[in-house]
XYZ file of C-alpha atoms in Angstrom:
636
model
C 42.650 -0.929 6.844
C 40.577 -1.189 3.424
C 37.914 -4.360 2.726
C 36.477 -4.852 -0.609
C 33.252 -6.391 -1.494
C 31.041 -6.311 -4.195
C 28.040 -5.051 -2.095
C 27.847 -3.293 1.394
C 24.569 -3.279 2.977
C 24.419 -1.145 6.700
C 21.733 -1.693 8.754
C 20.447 -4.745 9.920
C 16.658 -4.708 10.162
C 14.209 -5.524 8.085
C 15.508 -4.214 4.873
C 18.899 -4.429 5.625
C 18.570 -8.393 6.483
C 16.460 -8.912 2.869
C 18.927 -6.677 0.549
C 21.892 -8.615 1.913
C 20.439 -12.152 1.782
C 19.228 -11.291 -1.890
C 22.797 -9.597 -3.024
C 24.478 -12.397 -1.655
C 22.065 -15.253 -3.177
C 22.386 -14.111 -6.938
C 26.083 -14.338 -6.112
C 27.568 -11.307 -4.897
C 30.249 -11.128 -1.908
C 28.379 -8.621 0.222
C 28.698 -7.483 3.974
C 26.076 -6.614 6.132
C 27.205 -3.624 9.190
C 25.101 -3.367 12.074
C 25.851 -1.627 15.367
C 24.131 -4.426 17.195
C 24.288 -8.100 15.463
C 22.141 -9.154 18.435
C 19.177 -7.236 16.794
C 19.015 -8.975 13.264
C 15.860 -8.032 12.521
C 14.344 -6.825 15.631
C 11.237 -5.689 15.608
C 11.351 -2.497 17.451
C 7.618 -1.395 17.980
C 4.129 -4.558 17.857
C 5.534 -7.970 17.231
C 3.661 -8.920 14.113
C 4.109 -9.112 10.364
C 1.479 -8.905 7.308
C -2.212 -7.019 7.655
C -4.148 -5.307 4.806
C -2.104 -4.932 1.969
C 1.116 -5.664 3.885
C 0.496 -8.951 4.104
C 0.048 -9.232 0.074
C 3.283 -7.746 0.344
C 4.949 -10.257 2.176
C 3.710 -13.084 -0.517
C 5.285 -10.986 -3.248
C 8.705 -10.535 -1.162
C 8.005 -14.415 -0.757
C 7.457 -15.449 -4.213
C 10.521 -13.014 -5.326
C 12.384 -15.344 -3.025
C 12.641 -13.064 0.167
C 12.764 -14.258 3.733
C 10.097 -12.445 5.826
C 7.240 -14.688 5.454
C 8.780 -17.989 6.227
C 10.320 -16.888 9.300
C 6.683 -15.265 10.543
C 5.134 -18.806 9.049
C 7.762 -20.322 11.665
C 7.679 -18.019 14.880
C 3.767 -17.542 14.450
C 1.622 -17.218 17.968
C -1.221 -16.157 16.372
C -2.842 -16.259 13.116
C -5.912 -14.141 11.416
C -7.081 -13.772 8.020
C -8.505 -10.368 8.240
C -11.254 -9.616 6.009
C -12.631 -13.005 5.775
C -15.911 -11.899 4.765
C -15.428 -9.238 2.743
C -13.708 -9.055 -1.244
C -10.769 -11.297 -2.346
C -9.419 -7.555 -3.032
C -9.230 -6.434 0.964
C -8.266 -9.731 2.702
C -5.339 -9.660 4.229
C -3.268 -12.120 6.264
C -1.300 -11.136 9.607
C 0.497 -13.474 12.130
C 1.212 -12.638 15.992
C 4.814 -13.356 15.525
C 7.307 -14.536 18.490
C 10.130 -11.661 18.025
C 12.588 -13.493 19.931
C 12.475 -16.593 18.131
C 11.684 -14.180 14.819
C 14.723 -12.219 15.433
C 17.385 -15.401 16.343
C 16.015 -17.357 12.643
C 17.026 -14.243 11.108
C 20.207 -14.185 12.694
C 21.163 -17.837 11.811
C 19.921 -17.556 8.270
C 22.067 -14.412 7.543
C 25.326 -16.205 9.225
C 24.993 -19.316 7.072
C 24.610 -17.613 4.128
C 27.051 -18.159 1.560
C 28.942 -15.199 0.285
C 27.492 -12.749 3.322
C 29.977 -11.640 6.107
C 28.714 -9.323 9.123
C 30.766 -6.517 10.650
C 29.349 -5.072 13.938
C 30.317 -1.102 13.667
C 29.440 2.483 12.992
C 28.984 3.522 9.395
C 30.292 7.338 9.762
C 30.403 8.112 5.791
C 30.364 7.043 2.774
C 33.169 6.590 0.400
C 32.467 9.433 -2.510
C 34.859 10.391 -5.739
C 32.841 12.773 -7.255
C 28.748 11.849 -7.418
C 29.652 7.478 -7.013
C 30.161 5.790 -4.174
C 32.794 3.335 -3.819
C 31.793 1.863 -0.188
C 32.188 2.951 3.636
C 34.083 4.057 6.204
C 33.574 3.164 9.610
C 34.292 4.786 13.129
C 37.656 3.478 13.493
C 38.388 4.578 10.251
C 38.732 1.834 8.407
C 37.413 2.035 4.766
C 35.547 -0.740 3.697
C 35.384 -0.399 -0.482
C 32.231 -2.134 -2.341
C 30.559 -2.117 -6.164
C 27.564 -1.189 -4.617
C 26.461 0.408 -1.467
C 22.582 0.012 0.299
C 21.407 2.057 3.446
C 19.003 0.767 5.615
C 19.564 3.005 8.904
C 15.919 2.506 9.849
C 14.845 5.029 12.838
C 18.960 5.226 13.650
C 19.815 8.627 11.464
C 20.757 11.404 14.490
C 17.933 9.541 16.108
C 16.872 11.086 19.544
C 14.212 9.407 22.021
C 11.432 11.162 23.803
C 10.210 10.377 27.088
C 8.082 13.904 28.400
C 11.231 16.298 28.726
C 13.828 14.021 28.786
C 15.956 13.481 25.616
C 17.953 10.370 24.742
C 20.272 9.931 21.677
C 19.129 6.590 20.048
C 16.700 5.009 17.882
C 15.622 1.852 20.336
C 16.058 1.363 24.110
C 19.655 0.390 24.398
C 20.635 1.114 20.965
C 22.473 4.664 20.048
C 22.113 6.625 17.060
C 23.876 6.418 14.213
C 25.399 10.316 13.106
C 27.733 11.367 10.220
C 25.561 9.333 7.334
C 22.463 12.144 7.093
C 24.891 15.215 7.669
C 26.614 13.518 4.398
C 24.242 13.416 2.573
C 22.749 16.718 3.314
C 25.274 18.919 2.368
C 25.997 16.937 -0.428
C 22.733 18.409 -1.703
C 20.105 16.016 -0.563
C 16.809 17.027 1.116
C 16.876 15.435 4.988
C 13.948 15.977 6.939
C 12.390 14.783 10.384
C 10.242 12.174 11.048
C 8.484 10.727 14.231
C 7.890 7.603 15.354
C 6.113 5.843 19.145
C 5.628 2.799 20.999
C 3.888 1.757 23.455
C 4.340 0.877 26.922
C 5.843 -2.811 27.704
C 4.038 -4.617 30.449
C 4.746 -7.827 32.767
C 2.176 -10.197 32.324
C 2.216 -11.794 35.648
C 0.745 -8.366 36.964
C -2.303 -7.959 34.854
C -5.601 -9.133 35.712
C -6.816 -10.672 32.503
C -10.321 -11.692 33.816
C -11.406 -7.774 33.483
C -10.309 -8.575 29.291
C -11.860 -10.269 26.675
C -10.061 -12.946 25.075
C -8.966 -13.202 21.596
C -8.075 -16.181 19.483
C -7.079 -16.718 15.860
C -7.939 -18.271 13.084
C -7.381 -22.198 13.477
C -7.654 -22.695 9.774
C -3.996 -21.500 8.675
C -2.665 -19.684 5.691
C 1.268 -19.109 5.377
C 2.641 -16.228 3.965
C 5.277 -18.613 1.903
C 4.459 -20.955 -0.984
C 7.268 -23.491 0.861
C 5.470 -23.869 4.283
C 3.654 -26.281 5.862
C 0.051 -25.726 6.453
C 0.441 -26.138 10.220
C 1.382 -24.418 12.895
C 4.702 -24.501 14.412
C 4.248 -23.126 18.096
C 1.751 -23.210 20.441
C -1.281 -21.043 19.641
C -1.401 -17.713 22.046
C -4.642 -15.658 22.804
C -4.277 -12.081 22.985
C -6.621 -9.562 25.143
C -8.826 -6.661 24.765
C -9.414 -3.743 26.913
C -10.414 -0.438 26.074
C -9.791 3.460 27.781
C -11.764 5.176 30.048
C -12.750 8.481 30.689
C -10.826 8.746 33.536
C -7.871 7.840 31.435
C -8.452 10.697 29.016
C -8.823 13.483 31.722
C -5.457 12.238 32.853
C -3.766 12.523 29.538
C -5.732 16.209 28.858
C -4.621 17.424 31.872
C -0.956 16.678 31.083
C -0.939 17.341 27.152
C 1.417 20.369 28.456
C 4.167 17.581 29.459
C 3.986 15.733 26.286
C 7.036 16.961 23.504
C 4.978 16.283 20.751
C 2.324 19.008 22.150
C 4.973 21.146 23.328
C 6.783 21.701 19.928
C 9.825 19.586 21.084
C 9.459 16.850 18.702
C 9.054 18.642 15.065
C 8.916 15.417 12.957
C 5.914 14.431 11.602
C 3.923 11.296 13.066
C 2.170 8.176 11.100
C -1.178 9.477 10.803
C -2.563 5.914 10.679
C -0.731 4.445 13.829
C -1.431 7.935 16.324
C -0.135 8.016 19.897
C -2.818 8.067 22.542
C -2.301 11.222 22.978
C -3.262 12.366 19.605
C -6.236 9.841 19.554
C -7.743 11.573 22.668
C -7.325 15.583 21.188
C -8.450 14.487 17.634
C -11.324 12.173 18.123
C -12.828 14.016 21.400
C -15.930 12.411 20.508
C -14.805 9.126 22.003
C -15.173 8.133 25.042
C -12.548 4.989 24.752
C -10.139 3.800 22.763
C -9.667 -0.253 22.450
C -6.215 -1.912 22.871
C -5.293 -5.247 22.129
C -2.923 -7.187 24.893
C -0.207 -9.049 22.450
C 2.267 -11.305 24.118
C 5.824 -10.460 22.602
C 7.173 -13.940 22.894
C 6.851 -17.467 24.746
C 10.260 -16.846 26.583
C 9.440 -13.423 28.192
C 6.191 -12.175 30.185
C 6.240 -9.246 27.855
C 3.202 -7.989 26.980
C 2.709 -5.503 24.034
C -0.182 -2.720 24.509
C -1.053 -2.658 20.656
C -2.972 1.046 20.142
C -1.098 2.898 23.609
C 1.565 3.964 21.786
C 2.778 7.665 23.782
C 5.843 9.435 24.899
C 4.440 11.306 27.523
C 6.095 11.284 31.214
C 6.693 8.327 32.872
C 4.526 9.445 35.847
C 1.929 10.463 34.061
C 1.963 7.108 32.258
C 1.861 5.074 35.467
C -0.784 6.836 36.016
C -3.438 6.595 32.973
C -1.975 3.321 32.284
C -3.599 1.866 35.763
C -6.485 3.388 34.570
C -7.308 0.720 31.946
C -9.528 -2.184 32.835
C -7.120 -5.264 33.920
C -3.910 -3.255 34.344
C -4.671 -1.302 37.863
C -2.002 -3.201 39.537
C 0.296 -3.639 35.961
C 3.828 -3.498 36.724
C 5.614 -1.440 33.680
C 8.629 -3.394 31.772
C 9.524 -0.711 29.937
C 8.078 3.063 29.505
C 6.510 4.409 26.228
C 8.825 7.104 24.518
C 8.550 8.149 20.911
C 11.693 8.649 18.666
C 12.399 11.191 15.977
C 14.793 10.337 13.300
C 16.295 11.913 9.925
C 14.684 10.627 6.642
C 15.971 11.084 2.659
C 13.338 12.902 0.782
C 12.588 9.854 -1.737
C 11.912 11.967 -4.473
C 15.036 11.422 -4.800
C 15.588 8.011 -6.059
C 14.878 6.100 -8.837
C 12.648 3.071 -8.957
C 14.907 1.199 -8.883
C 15.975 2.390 -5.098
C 19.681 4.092 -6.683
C 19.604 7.677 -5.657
C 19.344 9.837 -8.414
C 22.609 12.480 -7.192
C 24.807 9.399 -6.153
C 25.393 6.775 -8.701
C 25.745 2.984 -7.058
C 24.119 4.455 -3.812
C 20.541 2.756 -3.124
C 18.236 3.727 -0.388
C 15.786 1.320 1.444
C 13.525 1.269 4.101
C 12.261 4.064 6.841
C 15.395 5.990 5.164
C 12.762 6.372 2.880
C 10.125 8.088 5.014
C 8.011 4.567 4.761
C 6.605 2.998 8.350
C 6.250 -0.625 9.147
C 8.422 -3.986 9.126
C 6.921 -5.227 5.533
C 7.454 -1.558 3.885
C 11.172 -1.803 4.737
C 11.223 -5.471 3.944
C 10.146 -5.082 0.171
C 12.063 -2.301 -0.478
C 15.476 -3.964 1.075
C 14.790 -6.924 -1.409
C 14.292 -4.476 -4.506
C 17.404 -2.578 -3.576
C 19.653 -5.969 -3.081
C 18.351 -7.423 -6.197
C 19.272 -4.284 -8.056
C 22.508 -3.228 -6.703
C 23.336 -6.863 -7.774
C 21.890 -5.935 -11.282
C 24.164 -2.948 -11.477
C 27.445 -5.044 -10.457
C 26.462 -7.484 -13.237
C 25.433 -5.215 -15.931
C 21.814 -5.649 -16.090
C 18.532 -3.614 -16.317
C 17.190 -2.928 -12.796
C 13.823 -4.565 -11.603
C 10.688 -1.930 -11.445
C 7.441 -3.429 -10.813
C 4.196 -2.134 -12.004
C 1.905 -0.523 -10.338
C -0.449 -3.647 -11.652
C 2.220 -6.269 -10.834
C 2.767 -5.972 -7.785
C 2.044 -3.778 -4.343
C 5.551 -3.471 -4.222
C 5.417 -1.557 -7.216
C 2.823 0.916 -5.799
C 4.662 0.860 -2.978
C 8.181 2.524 -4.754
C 6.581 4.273 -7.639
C 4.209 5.789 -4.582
C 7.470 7.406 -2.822
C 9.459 8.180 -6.208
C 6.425 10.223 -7.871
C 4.813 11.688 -4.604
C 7.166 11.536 -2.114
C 5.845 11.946 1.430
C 5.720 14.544 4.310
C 4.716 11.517 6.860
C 5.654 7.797 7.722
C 4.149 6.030 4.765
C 2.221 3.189 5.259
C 0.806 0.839 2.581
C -3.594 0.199 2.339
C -4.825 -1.599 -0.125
C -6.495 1.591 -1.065
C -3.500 2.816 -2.368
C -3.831 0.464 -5.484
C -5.924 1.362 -8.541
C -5.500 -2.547 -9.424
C -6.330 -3.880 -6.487
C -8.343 -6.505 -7.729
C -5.513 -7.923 -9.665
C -3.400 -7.323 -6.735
C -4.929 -10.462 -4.469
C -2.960 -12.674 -1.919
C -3.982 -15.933 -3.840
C -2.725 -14.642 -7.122
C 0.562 -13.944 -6.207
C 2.077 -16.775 -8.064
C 0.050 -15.782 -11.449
C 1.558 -11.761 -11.025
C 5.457 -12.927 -10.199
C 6.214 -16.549 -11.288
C 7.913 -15.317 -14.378
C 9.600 -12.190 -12.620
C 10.941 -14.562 -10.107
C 12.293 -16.789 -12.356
C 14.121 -13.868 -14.171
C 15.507 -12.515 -11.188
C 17.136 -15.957 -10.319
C 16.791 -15.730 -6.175
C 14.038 -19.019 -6.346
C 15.539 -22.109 -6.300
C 15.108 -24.503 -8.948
C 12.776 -27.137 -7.180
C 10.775 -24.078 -5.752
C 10.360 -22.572 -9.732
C 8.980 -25.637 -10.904
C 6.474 -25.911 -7.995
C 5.299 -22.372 -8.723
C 5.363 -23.034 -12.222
C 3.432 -26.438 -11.603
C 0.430 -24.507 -9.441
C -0.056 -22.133 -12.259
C -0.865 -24.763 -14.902
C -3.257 -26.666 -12.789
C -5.283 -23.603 -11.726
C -5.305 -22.753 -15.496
C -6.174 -26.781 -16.398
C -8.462 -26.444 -13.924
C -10.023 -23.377 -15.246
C -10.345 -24.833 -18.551
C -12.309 -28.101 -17.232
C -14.699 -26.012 -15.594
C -15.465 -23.934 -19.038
C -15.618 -27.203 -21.085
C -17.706 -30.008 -18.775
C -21.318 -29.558 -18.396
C -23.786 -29.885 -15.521
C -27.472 -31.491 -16.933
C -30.644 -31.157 -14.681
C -31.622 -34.762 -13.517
C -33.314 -35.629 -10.410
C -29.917 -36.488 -8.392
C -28.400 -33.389 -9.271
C -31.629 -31.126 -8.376
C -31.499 -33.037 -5.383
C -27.794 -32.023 -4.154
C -28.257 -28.793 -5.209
C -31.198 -28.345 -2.967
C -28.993 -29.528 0.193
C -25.975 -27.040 -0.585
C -28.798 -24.232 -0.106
C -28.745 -23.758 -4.098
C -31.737 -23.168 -7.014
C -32.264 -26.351 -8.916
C -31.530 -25.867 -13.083
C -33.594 -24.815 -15.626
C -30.767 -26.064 -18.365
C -27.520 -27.201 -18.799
C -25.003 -25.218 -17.729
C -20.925 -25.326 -17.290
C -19.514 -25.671 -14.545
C -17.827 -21.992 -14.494
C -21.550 -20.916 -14.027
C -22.366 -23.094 -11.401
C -19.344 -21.419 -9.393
C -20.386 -18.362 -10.368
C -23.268 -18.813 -7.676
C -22.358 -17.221 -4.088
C -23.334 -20.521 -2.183
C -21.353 -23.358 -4.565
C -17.975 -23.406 -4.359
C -14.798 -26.360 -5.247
C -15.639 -28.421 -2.495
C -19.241 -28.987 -3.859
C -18.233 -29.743 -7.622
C -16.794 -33.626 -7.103
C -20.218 -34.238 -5.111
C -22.052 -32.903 -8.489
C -19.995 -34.821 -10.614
C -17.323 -32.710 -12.070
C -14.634 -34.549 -13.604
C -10.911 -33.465 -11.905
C -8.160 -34.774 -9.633
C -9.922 -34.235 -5.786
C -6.356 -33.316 -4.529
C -6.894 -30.546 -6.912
C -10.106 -29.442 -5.797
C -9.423 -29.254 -1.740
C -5.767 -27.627 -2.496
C -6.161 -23.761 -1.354
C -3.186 -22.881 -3.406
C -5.693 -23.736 -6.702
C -9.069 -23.753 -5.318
C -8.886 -20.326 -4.009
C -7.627 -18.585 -6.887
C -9.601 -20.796 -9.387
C -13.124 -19.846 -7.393
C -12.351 -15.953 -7.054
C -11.489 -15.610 -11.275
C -14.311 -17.073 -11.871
C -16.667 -15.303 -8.906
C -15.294 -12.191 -10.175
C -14.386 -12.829 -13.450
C -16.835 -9.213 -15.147
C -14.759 -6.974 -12.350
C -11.267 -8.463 -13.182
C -11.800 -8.471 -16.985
C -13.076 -4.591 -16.879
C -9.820 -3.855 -14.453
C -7.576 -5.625 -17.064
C -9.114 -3.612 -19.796
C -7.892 -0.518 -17.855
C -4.576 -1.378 -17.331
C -4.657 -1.880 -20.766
C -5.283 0.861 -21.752
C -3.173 2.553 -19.239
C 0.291 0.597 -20.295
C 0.646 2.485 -23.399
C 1.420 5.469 -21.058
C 3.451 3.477 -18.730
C 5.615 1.995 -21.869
C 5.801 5.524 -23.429
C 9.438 6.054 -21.870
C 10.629 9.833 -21.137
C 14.390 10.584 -22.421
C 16.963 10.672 -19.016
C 18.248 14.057 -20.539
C 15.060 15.740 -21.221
C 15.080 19.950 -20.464
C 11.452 20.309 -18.498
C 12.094 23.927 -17.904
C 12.293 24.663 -21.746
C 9.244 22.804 -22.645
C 6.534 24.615 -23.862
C 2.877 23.994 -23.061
C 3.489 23.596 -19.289
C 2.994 25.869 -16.110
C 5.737 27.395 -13.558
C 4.558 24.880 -11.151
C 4.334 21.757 -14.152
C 8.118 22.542 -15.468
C 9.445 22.638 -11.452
C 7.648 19.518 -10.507
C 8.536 17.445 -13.827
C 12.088 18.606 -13.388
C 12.279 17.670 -9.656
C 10.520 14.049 -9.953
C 11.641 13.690 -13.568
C 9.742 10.970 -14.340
C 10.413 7.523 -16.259
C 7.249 7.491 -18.573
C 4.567 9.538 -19.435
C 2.271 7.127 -16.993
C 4.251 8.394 -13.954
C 4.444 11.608 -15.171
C 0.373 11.429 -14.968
C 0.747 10.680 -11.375
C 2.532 13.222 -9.996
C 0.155 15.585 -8.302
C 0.065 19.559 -9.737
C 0.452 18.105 -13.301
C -2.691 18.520 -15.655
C -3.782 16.459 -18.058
C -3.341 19.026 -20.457
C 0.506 18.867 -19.492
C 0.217 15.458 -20.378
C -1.026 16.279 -23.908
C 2.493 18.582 -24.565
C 4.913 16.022 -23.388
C 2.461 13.464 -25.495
C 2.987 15.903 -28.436
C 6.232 16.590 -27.788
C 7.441 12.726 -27.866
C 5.589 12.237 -31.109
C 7.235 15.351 -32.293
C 10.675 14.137 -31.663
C 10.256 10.379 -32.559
C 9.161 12.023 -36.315
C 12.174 13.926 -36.552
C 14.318 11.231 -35.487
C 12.548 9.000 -37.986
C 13.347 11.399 -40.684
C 16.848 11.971 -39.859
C 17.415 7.656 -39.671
C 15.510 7.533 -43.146
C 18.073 10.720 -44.344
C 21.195 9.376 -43.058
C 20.185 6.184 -44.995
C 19.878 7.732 -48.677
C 23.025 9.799 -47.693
């Protein structure tokens, strides 16, 4: 039996759920296969979405017209604006999310989407003539043809589960592997290694003793991730709980680091080096004496209870053992076991930016395919890979996001020009821009690019659009009205906790000062709409430009004079290992990443500036001679 669509997505997580909904948005009869439709979206490992830098993420899949953050706006328990205190640059945003509720939206939104069908089945190959793929076939054999085809296996790829000795074939309790798709690919020349992923333990709630915890609220203040929320909460508000190790629960896990598969050389893949299991935690940092763990409820309908920080795969014995040993869980009655799962990943290297592998043409990659860790990672990649394989069924230029446009652009050109040996997860660290790159200027960065890409509705555009010019208007009134020293205003400024003036000044300057901000300004008599001045969506932006406005002007000037490398463009056909001027180790890497411009050739690590210089010399070099032969081709 043979199906034909215009896009196939399989895989239905994260990325799977956002490349579908995006294909089939801008038009494009796509299906989405899953081996388990009851999972849309699950979230496998800590129910949550956003955090530093991931959060900024999921405003940039939300602007672009993704799904993510309105359903975590929707199913939030708990809100936190992390960072509070600190830079505009590091703040971050991350909701407590309900995962059953989370994972049900999902569901509903993908089966009331126009022009998206979902098959539950096996994806056992892919449908090659040659190096394109024309679609699927699945277990029964049916073929099911497409324009376009996406993976998004997430940890599924010959996926095996680790509890101490015992092996299970799958990449989530209850769920099996998927095999035949990574095989594929490898001997069809791709590079397939291992990675490793844990979780921890799931406890019943009823059983732990929370008086021996300390409580944790959020935020009451809240912030959504999408532009089209509400400002207000739609569930009840949820505490979570902290507790910390003990040394008695270390000796336990020493003593038994001889039953654990990662310290036994079972498990080869290599771990997130940022999320560690407790086991690693205790051999690596033997200075500490304890470890903190936060107590996150999964959802209002279950007594599930999440231990955030305990992630480990060692034997279930030994885990009811150290377990018990943790202040307010002596008497905890286990839900579920820890395990940790190891799972095939695609070298991405290998791709292009704009997700289409680079041996496969109409074959994109997305997600922990891609050796990347973490809900939003797989997210912003599934909605760059959906918007672009419906780019290449339409005929136009892919989307690729700079690296000072967008995380999501650091994000991909990270993978594409370094590739990685372990799960990748995004920091804001990982952003030369990041001061460009805030939560509250995501509509400045991507307004346009959304409206190019076509996934924002209308109504939605002009709202954006309509934001944009009032922080700008607003901007401008703040430059042009003045504030004059009288005895009123000396007086006000006295109560904020301010200096009185010594002169006029604009209003930009009085903002400038750490203590005054929009909320003060009507009160001193500047001149502007009051809805204006208390709306976050302006205010916020508006106050950090200005606060900041030395930093973000010497930033700009350095991503401007970085974009003449990052427009200098690097022919598709060009012969690294002939090129002159370069090392062994230069020509090999060059030829491997092969590199859209000279500014991502700059980033790939082993390549000196002075290999740089050649390819700078060499481009010159050929753009004279082609200038030449146009100017002797027109006298001929």
């Amino acid at each position: 039996m043979k199906f034909h669509f215009d896009i196939v997505v399989v895989g239905a997580g994260h990325a799977g759920v956002e490349a579908s909904l995006a294909s089939a948005r801008l038009g494009h009869k796509t299906l989405l296969i899953s081996t388990n439709l009851d999972k849309i979206s699950g979230m496998s490992c800590n129910p949550s979405v956003g955090g530093l830098a991931k959060g900024h993420m999921v405003r940039e899949l939300d602007i672009l017209g993704g799904e993510m953050g309105k359903a975590a706006d929707e199913t939030c328990l708990q809100f936190k604006r992390l960072n509070s205190s600190k830079g505009p640059a590091v703040r971050g945003t991350r909701m407590q999310t309900d995962k059953e509720k989370y994972s049900r939206r999902m569901g509903e939104v993908v089966r009331a989407q126009e022009n998206l069908s979902v098959l539950e089945g096996e994806v056992k190959k892919l449908e090659l003539l040659g190096c394109e793929c024309f679609g699927v076939v699945l277990q029964d054999g049916s073929v099911v043809r497409s324009k376009c085809t996406i993976i998004t296996t997430g940890t599924f790829m010959n996926a095996v589960m680790h509890v101490g000795f015992e092996q299970t074939s799958g990449g989530r309790v209850g769920e099996p592997a998927t095999h035949g798709l990574s095989d594929q690919l490898a001997a069809f020349g791709f590079k397939v290694q291992r990675l490793k992923t844990g979780t921890p333990p799931r406890l019943n709630r009823q059983s732990i003793d929370f008086s021996k915890t300390i409580e944790q609220w959020g935020d009451q203040t809240f912030y959504p991730f999408s532009f089209g929320s509400e400002r207000q909460f739609k569930l009840q508000q949820v505490p979570c709980f902290l507790s910390r190790t003990t040394d008695q629960t270390h000796e336990i896990i020493n003593k038994n680091l001889n039953k654990s598969p990662l310290y036994c050389g079972i498990i080869e893949g290599v771990g997130p080096r940022y999320c560690p299991s407790i086991e690693d935690k205790v051999v690596r940092f033997k200075e500490k004496t304890s470890h903190q763990t936060f107590l996150e409820p999964e959802s209002l309908e279950t007594d599930l209870i999440y231990l955030q920080g305990i992630s480990t795969s060692l034997p279930r014995s030994v885990q009811d053992l150290f377990i018990r040993t943790i202040p307010g869980l002596e008497n905890v009655r286990f839900e579920r076991y820890g395990y940790a799962v190891e799972y095939d990943f695609v070298e991405p290297q290998q791709i292009f930016h704009s997700l289409e592998t680079r041996p496969i043409k109409n074959l994109f990659l997305a997600g922990q395919i891609n050796g990347t860790s973490g809900y939003e990672e797989a997210a912003v990649q599934g909605l760059i890979a959906g918007i672009n394989a419906s780019a290449r069924v339409s005929h136009r230029s892919p989307l690729v996001l700079g690296r000072s446009q967008a995380y999501i652009g650091v994000l991909i050109d990270d993978l594409v020009t370094k590739g990685t040996q372990e799960p990748y997860r995004m920091f804001t660290s990982r952003a030369e821009h990041r001061l460009v790159l805030r939560e509250d200027n995501t509509i400045d960065r991507l307004a346009d690019v959304a409206a190019d890409v076509g996934l924002v509705p209308e109504g939605r555009q002009q709202a954006m659009f309509g934001v944009r010019e009032s922080r700008s208007a607003l901007l401008k009134e703040l430059g042009n009205q003045k504030l004059y020293p009288n005895e009123l205003t000396q007086k006000k400024l006295l109560e904020i906790g301010s200096s009185v003036l010594l002169k006029s000044i604009s209003y930009k300057d009085l903002l400038r000062r750490p203590e005054i901000n929009c909320s003060h300004l009507k009160g001193l008599g500047f001149d502007h709409q009051s809805d204006i001045l208390s709306d976050p969506n302006i205010n916020d932006s508006v106050e950090i430009e200005v606060k900041y406005d030395g930093y973000i002007k010497r930033q700009n000037e350095l991503i401007g004079q970085a974009a003449k490398f990052e427009e200098t463009l690097l022919p598709v056909d060009l012969d690294y290992l002939s090129l002159l001027g370069l090392s062994a180790e230069e020509r090999e890497k060059l030829n491997r990443v092969r590199p859209r411009t000279l500014g991502q050739a700059q980033r790939i690590s082993g390549v000196n500036p002075s290999a740089i210089q050649s390819l700078l010399i060499f481009m010159r070099t050929r753009t004279a001679k082609e200038t030449l032969l146009g100017k002797s081709k027109t006298r001929s």
